[in-house]
mmCIF file of C-alpha atoms in Angstrom:
data_model
loop_
_atom_site.group_PDB
_atom_site.id
_atom_site.type_symbol
_atom_site.label_atom_id
_atom_site.label_comp_id
_atom_site.label_asym_id
_atom_site.label_seq_id
_atom_site.Cartn_x
_atom_site.Cartn_y
_atom_site.Cartn_z
ATOM 1 C CA UNK A 120 50.092 -85.707 61.509
ATOM 2 C CA UNK A 121 46.611 -84.558 62.426
ATOM 3 C CA UNK A 122 44.720 -85.301 65.646
ATOM 4 C CA UNK A 123 42.593 -88.037 64.030
ATOM 5 C CA UNK A 124 44.605 -88.916 60.903
ATOM 6 C CA UNK A 125 48.087 -89.795 59.729
ATOM 7 C CA UNK A 126 48.770 -88.203 56.329
ATOM 8 C CA UNK A 127 51.559 -89.653 54.154
ATOM 9 C CA UNK A 128 52.679 -87.793 51.029
ATOM 10 C CA UNK A 129 54.545 -89.581 48.253
ATOM 11 C CA UNK A 130 56.952 -88.320 45.593
ATOM 12 C CA UNK A 131 54.080 -87.312 43.305
ATOM 13 C CA UNK A 132 52.389 -85.199 45.976
ATOM 14 C CA UNK A 133 49.568 -87.700 46.431
ATOM 15 C CA UNK A 134 48.275 -87.992 49.967
ATOM 16 C CA UNK A 135 47.343 -91.171 51.820
ATOM 17 C CA UNK A 136 45.109 -90.520 54.810
ATOM 18 C CA UNK A 137 45.068 -93.200 57.491
ATOM 19 C CA UNK A 138 42.747 -92.899 60.451
ATOM 20 C CA UNK A 139 44.340 -93.163 63.869
ATOM 21 C CA UNK A 140 41.333 -94.845 65.502
ATOM 22 C CA UNK A 141 38.817 -97.526 64.593
ATOM 23 C CA UNK A 142 39.221 -100.997 63.111
ATOM 24 C CA UNK A 143 41.278 -99.787 60.169
ATOM 25 C CA UNK A 144 43.135 -97.096 62.095
ATOM 26 C CA UNK A 145 46.858 -97.136 62.732
ATOM 27 C CA UNK A 146 47.400 -99.670 65.528
ATOM 28 C CA UNK A 147 50.978 -100.861 65.098
ATOM 29 C CA UNK A 148 54.289 -100.090 63.376
ATOM 30 C CA UNK A 149 56.297 -103.052 62.106
ATOM 31 C CA UNK A 150 59.870 -102.442 61.064
ATOM 32 C CA UNK A 151 60.854 -105.036 58.456
ATOM 33 C CA UNK A 152 64.505 -106.016 58.815
ATOM 34 C CA UNK A 153 66.638 -108.084 56.476
ATOM 35 C CA UNK A 154 66.740 -111.639 57.831
ATOM 36 C CA UNK A 155 70.384 -112.026 56.797
ATOM 37 C CA UNK A 156 71.916 -108.687 57.832
ATOM 38 C CA UNK A 157 69.443 -107.162 60.297
ATOM 39 C CA UNK A 158 69.370 -103.890 58.330
ATOM 40 C CA UNK A 159 65.981 -102.098 58.286
ATOM 41 C CA UNK A 160 64.220 -102.398 54.916
ATOM 42 C CA UNK A 161 60.880 -100.729 55.474
ATOM 43 C CA UNK A 162 58.035 -99.950 57.839
ATOM 44 C CA UNK A 163 54.563 -101.443 57.645
ATOM 45 C CA UNK A 164 51.807 -99.359 59.146
ATOM 46 C CA UNK A 165 49.231 -101.885 60.319
ATOM 47 C CA UNK A 166 45.622 -101.579 61.415
ATOM 48 C CA UNK A 167 43.889 -103.231 64.377
ATOM 49 C CA UNK A 168 43.420 -106.473 62.434
ATOM 50 C CA UNK A 169 47.126 -106.738 61.580
ATOM 51 C CA UNK A 170 46.632 -105.769 57.930
ATOM 52 C CA UNK A 171 49.309 -103.580 56.367
ATOM 53 C CA UNK A 172 47.778 -100.240 55.357
ATOM 54 C CA UNK A 173 50.980 -98.582 54.086
ATOM 55 C CA UNK A 174 54.569 -99.597 53.368
ATOM 56 C CA UNK A 175 57.344 -97.036 53.725
ATOM 57 C CA UNK A 176 60.807 -97.883 52.356
ATOM 58 C CA UNK A 177 63.307 -97.248 55.150
ATOM 59 C CA UNK A 178 65.940 -95.852 52.803
ATOM 60 C CA UNK A 179 63.770 -92.970 51.619
ATOM 61 C CA UNK A 180 61.929 -92.206 54.860
ATOM 62 C CA UNK A 181 64.229 -92.954 57.779
ATOM 63 C CA UNK A 182 67.828 -93.387 56.545
ATOM 64 C CA UNK A 183 70.525 -90.755 56.517
ATOM 65 C CA UNK A 184 71.775 -88.329 59.117
ATOM 66 C CA UNK A 185 68.327 -87.378 60.486
ATOM 67 C CA UNK A 186 66.699 -90.762 59.939
ATOM 68 C CA UNK A 187 66.744 -91.889 63.566
ATOM 69 C CA UNK A 188 65.195 -88.591 64.643
ATOM 70 C CA UNK A 189 62.381 -88.966 62.056
ATOM 71 C CA UNK A 190 61.748 -92.575 63.123
ATOM 72 C CA UNK A 191 61.671 -91.656 66.812
ATOM 73 C CA UNK A 192 59.363 -88.711 66.124
ATOM 74 C CA UNK A 193 56.915 -90.946 64.225
ATOM 75 C CA UNK A 194 56.910 -93.565 66.985
ATOM 76 C CA UNK A 195 56.350 -90.946 69.691
ATOM 77 C CA UNK A 196 53.623 -89.105 67.760
ATOM 78 C CA UNK A 197 51.654 -92.243 66.928
ATOM 79 C CA UNK A 198 52.086 -93.835 70.358
ATOM 80 C CA UNK A 199 51.391 -97.344 69.047
ATOM 81 C CA UNK A 200 53.318 -100.581 69.652
ATOM 82 C CA UNK A 201 56.449 -101.062 67.548
ATOM 83 C CA UNK A 202 58.041 -104.364 66.628
ATOM 84 C CA UNK A 203 60.704 -105.744 64.311
ATOM 85 C CA UNK A 204 60.019 -108.619 61.937
ATOM 86 C CA UNK A 205 62.560 -110.472 59.849
ATOM 87 C CA UNK A 206 61.791 -110.187 56.153
ATOM 88 C CA UNK A 207 63.211 -112.526 53.551
ATOM 89 C CA UNK A 208 63.978 -110.691 50.322
ATOM 90 C CA UNK A 209 63.047 -112.531 47.139
ATOM 91 C CA UNK A 210 66.167 -113.721 45.339
ATOM 92 C CA UNK A 211 66.981 -111.991 42.041
ATOM 93 C CA UNK A 212 64.373 -109.259 42.655
ATOM 94 C CA UNK A 213 65.310 -105.674 41.722
ATOM 95 C CA UNK A 214 63.816 -104.316 44.973
ATOM 96 C CA UNK A 215 63.298 -105.849 48.405
ATOM 97 C CA UNK A 216 59.561 -105.162 48.306
ATOM 98 C CA UNK A 217 58.905 -107.357 45.251
ATOM 99 C CA UNK A 218 56.338 -109.936 46.294
ATOM 100 C CA UNK A 219 55.023 -107.853 49.205
ATOM 101 C CA UNK A 220 51.270 -107.178 49.144
ATOM 102 C CA UNK A 221 51.976 -103.432 49.068
ATOM 103 C CA UNK A 222 54.812 -103.477 46.504
ATOM 104 C CA UNK A 223 53.106 -100.765 44.431
ATOM 105 C CA UNK A 224 52.721 -98.657 47.543
ATOM 106 C CA UNK A 225 56.435 -98.963 48.344
ATOM 107 C CA UNK A 226 57.359 -97.969 44.802
ATOM 108 C CA UNK A 227 55.186 -94.832 44.982
ATOM 109 C CA UNK A 228 56.551 -93.981 48.447
ATOM 110 C CA UNK A 229 60.132 -94.111 47.110
ATOM 111 C CA UNK A 230 62.083 -91.374 45.398
ATOM 112 C CA UNK A 231 61.496 -91.384 41.638
ATOM 113 C CA UNK A 232 63.469 -90.169 38.650
ATOM 114 C CA UNK A 233 62.610 -86.670 37.484
ATOM 115 C CA UNK A 234 61.413 -88.024 34.142
ATOM 116 C CA UNK A 235 58.919 -90.353 35.837
ATOM 117 C CA UNK A 236 57.621 -87.626 38.146
ATOM 118 C CA UNK A 237 57.154 -85.202 35.229
ATOM 119 C CA UNK A 238 55.309 -87.835 33.204
ATOM 120 C CA UNK A 239 52.903 -88.586 36.044
ATOM 121 C CA UNK A 240 52.340 -85.060 37.338
ATOM 122 C CA UNK A 241 52.380 -82.901 34.204
ATOM 123 C CA UNK A 242 49.652 -80.281 34.368
ATOM 124 C CA UNK A 243 48.307 -81.056 30.923
ATOM 125 C CA UNK A 244 48.293 -84.788 31.475
ATOM 126 C CA UNK A 245 46.646 -84.683 34.880
ATOM 127 C CA UNK A 246 44.288 -81.689 34.843
ATOM 128 C CA UNK A 247 43.005 -80.833 31.374
ATOM 129 C CA UNK A 248 44.018 -83.788 29.261
ATOM 130 C CA UNK A 249 46.968 -84.452 27.024
ATOM 131 C CA UNK A 250 45.604 -82.874 23.825
ATOM 132 C CA UNK A 251 45.201 -79.208 24.763
ATOM 133 C CA UNK A 252 48.855 -78.214 24.142
ATOM 134 C CA UNK A 253 48.467 -79.485 20.572
ATOM 135 C CA UNK A 254 44.955 -78.264 19.738
ATOM 136 C CA UNK A 255 45.212 -74.596 20.777
ATOM 137 C CA UNK A 256 48.488 -73.868 18.943
ATOM 138 C CA UNK A 257 47.228 -75.807 15.918
ATOM 139 C CA UNK A 258 44.195 -73.536 15.559
ATOM 140 C CA UNK A 259 46.028 -70.354 16.619
ATOM 141 C CA UNK A 260 49.031 -70.639 14.284
ATOM 142 C CA UNK A 261 47.168 -69.872 11.004
ATOM 143 C CA UNK A 262 46.011 -66.559 12.441
ATOM 144 C CA UNK A 263 49.624 -65.384 12.860
ATOM 145 C CA UNK A 264 49.581 -64.149 9.243
ATOM 146 C CA UNK A 265 47.332 -61.351 10.497
ATOM 147 C CA UNK A 266 50.405 -59.715 12.070
ATOM 148 C CA UNK A 267 51.483 -58.506 8.599
ATOM 149 C CA UNK A 268 48.022 -57.275 7.569
ATOM 150 C CA UNK A 269 46.994 -53.629 7.188
ATOM 151 C CA UNK A 270 43.469 -54.285 8.476
ATOM 152 C CA UNK A 271 43.108 -53.572 12.182
ATOM 153 C CA UNK A 272 40.800 -56.533 12.883
ATOM 154 C CA UNK A 273 43.098 -59.019 11.108
ATOM 155 C CA UNK A 274 46.155 -57.579 12.860
ATOM 156 C CA UNK A 275 44.347 -57.867 16.223
ATOM 157 C CA UNK A 276 43.486 -61.524 15.490
ATOM 158 C CA UNK A 277 47.150 -62.195 14.646
ATOM 159 C CA UNK A 278 48.301 -60.391 17.804
ATOM 160 C CA UNK A 279 45.888 -62.365 20.006
ATOM 161 C CA UNK A 280 47.024 -65.577 18.304
ATOM 162 C CA UNK A 281 50.679 -64.733 19.024
ATOM 163 C CA UNK A 282 49.796 -63.933 22.629
ATOM 164 C CA UNK A 283 47.930 -67.258 22.941
ATOM 165 C CA UNK A 284 50.909 -69.170 21.597
ATOM 166 C CA UNK A 285 53.332 -67.336 23.885
ATOM 167 C CA UNK A 286 51.167 -67.879 26.981
ATOM 168 C CA UNK A 287 50.563 -71.533 26.144
ATOM 169 C CA UNK A 288 53.942 -72.680 24.931
ATOM 170 C CA UNK A 289 56.211 -70.300 26.891
ATOM 171 C CA UNK A 290 55.557 -71.636 30.409
ATOM 172 C CA UNK A 291 55.495 -75.234 29.151
ATOM 173 C CA UNK A 292 58.875 -74.772 27.461
ATOM 174 C CA UNK A 293 60.432 -73.012 30.467
ATOM 175 C CA UNK A 294 59.009 -75.637 32.848
ATOM 176 C CA UNK A 295 60.308 -78.511 30.731
ATOM 177 C CA UNK A 296 63.801 -76.998 30.477
ATOM 178 C CA UNK A 297 63.968 -76.104 34.176
ATOM 179 C CA UNK A 298 62.821 -79.545 35.292
ATOM 180 C CA UNK A 299 65.392 -81.256 33.088
ATOM 181 C CA UNK A 300 68.152 -79.147 34.627
ATOM 182 C CA UNK A 301 67.036 -79.441 38.249
ATOM 183 C CA UNK A 302 65.278 -82.841 38.470
ATOM 184 C CA UNK A 303 67.230 -85.083 36.111
ATOM 185 C CA UNK A 304 70.329 -85.245 38.277
ATOM 186 C CA UNK A 305 71.296 -88.420 40.101
ATOM 187 C CA UNK A 306 70.411 -88.398 43.773
ATOM 188 C CA UNK A 307 73.544 -88.103 45.878
ATOM 189 C CA UNK A 308 73.830 -90.848 48.442
ATOM 190 C CA UNK A 309 73.825 -89.779 52.072
ATOM 191 C CA UNK A 310 76.926 -90.691 54.040
ATOM 192 C CA UNK A 311 76.642 -94.146 55.501
ATOM 193 C CA UNK A 312 73.636 -95.014 53.341
ATOM 194 C CA UNK A 313 73.555 -98.061 51.123
#
């Protein structure tokens, strides 16, 4: 939280900046509760006109052992009115937020599978384009035959090609293997959490 902005960060590292003043600034927090059970489902951050500007799933932001502390801290820091509203979940919907105007927002503000996060945040896919990992090795590989040459210039070309391949494919391979080991595990449920 900044003096003039509320900054929300989702599972992909994307930031959502919401002003704290003005017509579209944060003016109210609405906790959506299940109409049948009374359990909290999510939090709408609304502006001065009552429009929802962000939707935070309760389970991923405020549930668990420290959830009440995080909720209280947010309420105190923002210093805006808080209310509860009953929310009727659509029947046969996979998630409670289906049909909500900010359903996409809630999905991005929820925890995601490691595979989905990797697909959406891969360096090559997001920064330089998806083709570079294929193009550079494709043009570097034929020069590897220079490693067995007696000519110094051909050997140097082969050595630089091998170095290019190692620097390009090595980190990508290590990153892919490490993320599969560390990110593709099921999330353990917190005690008392549904």
